[in-house]
mmCIF file of C-alpha atoms in Angstrom:
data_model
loop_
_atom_site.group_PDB
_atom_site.id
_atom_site.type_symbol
_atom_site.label_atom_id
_atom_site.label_comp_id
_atom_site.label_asym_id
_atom_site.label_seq_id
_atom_site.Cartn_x
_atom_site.Cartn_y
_atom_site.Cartn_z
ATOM 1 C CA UNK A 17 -26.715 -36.342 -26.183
ATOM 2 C CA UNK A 18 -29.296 -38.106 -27.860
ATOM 3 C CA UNK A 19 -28.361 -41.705 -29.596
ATOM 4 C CA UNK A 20 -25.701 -43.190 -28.096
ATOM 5 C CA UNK A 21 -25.077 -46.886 -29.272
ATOM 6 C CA UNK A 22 -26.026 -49.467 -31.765
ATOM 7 C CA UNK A 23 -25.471 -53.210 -31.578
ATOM 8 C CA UNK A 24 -26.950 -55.487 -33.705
ATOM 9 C CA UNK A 25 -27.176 -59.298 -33.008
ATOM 10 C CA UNK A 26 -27.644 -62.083 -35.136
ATOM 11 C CA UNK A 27 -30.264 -64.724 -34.773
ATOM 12 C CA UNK A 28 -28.319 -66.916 -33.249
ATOM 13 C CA UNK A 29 -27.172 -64.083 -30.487
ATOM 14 C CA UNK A 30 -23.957 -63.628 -32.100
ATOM 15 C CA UNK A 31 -22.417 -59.902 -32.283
ATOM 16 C CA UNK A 32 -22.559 -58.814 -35.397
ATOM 17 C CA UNK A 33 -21.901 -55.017 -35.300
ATOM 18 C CA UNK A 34 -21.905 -52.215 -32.864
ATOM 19 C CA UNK A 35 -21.061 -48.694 -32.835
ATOM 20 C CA UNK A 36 -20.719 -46.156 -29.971
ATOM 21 C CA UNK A 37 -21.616 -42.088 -31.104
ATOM 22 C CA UNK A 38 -19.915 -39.580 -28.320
ATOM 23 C CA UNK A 39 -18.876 -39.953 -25.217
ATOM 24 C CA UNK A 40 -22.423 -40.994 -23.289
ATOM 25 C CA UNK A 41 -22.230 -44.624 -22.520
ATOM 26 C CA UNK A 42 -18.881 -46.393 -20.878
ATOM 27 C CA UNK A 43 -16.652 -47.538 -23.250
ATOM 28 C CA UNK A 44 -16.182 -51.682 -23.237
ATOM 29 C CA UNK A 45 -14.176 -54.249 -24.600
ATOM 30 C CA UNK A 46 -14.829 -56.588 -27.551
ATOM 31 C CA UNK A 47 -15.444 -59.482 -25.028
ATOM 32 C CA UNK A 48 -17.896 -57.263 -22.922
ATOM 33 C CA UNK A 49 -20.456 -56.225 -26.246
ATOM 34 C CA UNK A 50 -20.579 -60.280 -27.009
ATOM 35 C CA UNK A 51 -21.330 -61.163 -23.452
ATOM 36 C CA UNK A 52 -23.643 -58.431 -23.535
ATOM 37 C CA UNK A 53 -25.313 -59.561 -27.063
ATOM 38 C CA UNK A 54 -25.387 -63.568 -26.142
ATOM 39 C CA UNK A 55 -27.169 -62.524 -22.531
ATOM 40 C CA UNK A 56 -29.537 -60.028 -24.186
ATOM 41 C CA UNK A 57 -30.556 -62.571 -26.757
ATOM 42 C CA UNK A 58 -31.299 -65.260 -23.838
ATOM 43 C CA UNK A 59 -33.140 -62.548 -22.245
ATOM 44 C CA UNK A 60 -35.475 -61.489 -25.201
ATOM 45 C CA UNK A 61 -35.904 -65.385 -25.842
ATOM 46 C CA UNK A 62 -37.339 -65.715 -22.161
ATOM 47 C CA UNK A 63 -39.220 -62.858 -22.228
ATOM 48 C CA UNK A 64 -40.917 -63.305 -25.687
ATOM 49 C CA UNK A 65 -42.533 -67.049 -23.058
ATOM 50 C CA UNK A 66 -43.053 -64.718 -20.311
ATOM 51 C CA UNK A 67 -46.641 -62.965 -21.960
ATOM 52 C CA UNK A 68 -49.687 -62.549 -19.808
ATOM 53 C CA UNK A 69 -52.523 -65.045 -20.287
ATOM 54 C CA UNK A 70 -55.435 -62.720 -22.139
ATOM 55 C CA UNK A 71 -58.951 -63.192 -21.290
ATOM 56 C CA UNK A 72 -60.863 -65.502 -23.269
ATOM 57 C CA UNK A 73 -62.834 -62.509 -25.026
ATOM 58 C CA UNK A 74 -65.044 -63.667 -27.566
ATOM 59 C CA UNK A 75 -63.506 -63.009 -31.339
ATOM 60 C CA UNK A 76 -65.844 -62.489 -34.323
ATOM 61 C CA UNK A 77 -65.232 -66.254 -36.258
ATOM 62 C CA UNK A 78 -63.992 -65.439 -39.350
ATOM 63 C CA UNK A 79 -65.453 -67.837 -42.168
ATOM 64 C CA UNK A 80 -64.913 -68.826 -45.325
ATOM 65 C CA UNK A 81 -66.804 -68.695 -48.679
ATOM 66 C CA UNK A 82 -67.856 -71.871 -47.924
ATOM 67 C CA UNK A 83 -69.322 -71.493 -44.578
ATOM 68 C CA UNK A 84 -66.603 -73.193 -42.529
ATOM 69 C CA UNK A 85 -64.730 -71.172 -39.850
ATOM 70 C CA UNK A 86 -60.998 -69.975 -40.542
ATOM 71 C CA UNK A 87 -58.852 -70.126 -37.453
ATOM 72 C CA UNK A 88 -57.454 -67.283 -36.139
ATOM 73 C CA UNK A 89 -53.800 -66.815 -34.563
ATOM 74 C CA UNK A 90 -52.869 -65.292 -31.841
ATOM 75 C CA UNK A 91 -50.587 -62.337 -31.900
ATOM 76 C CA UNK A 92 -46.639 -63.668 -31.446
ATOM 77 C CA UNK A 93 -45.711 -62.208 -28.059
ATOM 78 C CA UNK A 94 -42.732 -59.376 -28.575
ATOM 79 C CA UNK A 95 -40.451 -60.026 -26.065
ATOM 80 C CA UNK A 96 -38.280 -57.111 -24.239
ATOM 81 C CA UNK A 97 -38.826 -54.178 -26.142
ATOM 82 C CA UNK A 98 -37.698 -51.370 -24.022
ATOM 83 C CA UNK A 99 -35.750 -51.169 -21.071
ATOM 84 C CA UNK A 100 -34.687 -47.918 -19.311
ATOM 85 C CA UNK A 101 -32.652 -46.505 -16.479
ATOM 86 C CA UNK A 102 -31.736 -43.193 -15.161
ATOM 87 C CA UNK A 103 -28.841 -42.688 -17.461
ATOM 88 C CA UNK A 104 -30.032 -44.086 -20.931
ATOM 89 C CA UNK A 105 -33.188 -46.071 -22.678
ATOM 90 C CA UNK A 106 -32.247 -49.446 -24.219
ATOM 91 C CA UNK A 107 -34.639 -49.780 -27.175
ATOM 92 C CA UNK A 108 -34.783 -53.251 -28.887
ATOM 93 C CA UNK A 109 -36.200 -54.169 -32.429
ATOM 94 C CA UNK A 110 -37.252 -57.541 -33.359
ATOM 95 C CA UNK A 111 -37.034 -58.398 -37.436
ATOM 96 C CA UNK A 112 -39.090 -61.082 -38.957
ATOM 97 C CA UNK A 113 -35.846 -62.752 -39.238
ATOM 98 C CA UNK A 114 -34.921 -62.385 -35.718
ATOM 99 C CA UNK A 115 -32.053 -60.128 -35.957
ATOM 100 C CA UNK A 116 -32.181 -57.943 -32.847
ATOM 101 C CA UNK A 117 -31.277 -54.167 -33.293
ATOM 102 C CA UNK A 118 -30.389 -52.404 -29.778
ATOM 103 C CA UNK A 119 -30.401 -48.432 -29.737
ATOM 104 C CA UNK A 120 -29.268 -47.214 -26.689
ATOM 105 C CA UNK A 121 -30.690 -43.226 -26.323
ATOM 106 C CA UNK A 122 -30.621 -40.418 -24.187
ATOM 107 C CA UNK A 123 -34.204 -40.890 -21.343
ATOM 108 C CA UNK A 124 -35.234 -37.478 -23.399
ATOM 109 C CA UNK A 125 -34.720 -38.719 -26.919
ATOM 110 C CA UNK A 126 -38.052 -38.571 -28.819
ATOM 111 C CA UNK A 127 -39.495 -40.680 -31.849
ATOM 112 C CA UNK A 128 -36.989 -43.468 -30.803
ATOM 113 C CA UNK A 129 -39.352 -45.653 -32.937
ATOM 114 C CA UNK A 130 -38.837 -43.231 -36.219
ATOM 115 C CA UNK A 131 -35.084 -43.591 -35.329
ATOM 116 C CA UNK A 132 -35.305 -47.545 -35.033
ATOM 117 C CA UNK A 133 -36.938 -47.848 -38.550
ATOM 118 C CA UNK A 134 -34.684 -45.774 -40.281
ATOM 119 C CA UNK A 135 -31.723 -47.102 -38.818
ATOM 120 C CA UNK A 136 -33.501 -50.616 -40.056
ATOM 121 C CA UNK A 137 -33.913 -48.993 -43.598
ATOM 122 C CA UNK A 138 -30.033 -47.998 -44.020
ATOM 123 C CA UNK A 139 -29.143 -51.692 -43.032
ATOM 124 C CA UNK A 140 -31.863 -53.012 -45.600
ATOM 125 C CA UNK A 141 -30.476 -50.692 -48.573
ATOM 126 C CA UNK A 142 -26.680 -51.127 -47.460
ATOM 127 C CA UNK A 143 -26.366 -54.097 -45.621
ATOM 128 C CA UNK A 144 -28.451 -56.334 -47.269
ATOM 129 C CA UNK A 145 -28.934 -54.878 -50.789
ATOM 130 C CA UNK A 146 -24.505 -55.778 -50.694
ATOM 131 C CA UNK A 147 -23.822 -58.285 -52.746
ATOM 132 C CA UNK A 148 -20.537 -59.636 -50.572
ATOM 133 C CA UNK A 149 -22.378 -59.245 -47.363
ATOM 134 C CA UNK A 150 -23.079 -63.024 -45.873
ATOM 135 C CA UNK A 151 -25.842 -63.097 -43.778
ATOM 136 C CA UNK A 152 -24.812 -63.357 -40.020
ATOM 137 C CA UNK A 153 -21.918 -62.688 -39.926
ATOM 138 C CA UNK A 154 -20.515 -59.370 -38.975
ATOM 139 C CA UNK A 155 -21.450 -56.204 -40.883
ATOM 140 C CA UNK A 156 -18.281 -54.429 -42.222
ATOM 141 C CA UNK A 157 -19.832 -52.182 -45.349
ATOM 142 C CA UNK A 158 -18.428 -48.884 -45.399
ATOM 143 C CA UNK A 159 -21.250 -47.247 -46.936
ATOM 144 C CA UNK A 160 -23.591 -48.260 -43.814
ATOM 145 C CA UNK A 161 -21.203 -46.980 -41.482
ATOM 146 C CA UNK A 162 -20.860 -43.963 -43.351
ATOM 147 C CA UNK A 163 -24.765 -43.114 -43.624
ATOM 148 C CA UNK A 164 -25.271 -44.405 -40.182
ATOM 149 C CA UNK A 165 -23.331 -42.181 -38.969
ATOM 150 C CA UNK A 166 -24.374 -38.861 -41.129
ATOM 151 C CA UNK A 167 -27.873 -40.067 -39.779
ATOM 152 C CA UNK A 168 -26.953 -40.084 -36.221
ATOM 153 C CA UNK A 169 -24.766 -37.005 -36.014
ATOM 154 C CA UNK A 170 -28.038 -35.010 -37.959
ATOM 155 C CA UNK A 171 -30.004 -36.134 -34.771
ATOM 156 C CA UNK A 172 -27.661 -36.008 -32.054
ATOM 157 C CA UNK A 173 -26.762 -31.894 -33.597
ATOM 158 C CA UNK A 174 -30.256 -31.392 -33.389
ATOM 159 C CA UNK A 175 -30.713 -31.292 -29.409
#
């Protein structure tokens, strides 16, 4: 089938749009996607604590103009990214304001990634870009739905 879902949570963990494409994933109530979204979000939250300690590996010290040493920062751990099953791949991206988008593919999809950004870029240009959207709360913009869709029905015809 190809790409099957898309829910989008808030940064608070609050559903705040999802849409199903065909027939591959079971179909679930209103109540089921927000107990899914609010337990996904505690998840991700968990597992962005849960990172490996790395080596202490020497780093090149950065310094200044001056001669004194600028600290460097660790890379933010990323949380669950990707989880997958027989029947589907759960693909999760993180914004830099911590709204989660979930893709739910096909195990044979390819360039889930390319699929993730772009699906990011039509909520940028016609989510965000809407001047009576409010943020976090639920998206209801008919153009998004309407190039979402176009998008996802171009990649799900080409399998």
């Amino acid at each position: 089938m190809g790409v099957l879902g898309l829910i989008v949570i808030n940064k608070a963990g609050g559903l705040i749009y999802n849409r199903t494409f065909g027939d591959g994933l079971n179909q679930l109530n209103t109540n089921d996607y927000l107990v899914l979204a609010g337990t996904f979000h505690g998840v991700h939250a968990i597992t962005t604590r849960l990172n490996p300690l790395k080596s202490q590996m020497p780093h090149p010290q950065l310094v200044s103009s001056t001669g004194a040493p600028i600290p460097s920062r660790p890379e933010p751990s990323s949380g669950l990214e990707v989880m997958e099953s027989e029947n589907f791949r759960l693909q999760c991206f993180n914004t830099m304001t911590g709204t989660k988008f979930l893709l739910f593919t096909d195990t044979m999809q390819a360039n889930v990634d390319v699929t993730m950004h772009r699906v990011y870029d039509l909520y940028a240009d016609y989510v965000m870009k809407n001047p009576f959207y409010q943020l976090e709360m639920p998206i209801r913009c008919e153009t998004f739905d309407r190039k979402l869709n176009s998008y996802i029905r171009e990649i799900n015809s080409s399998r």
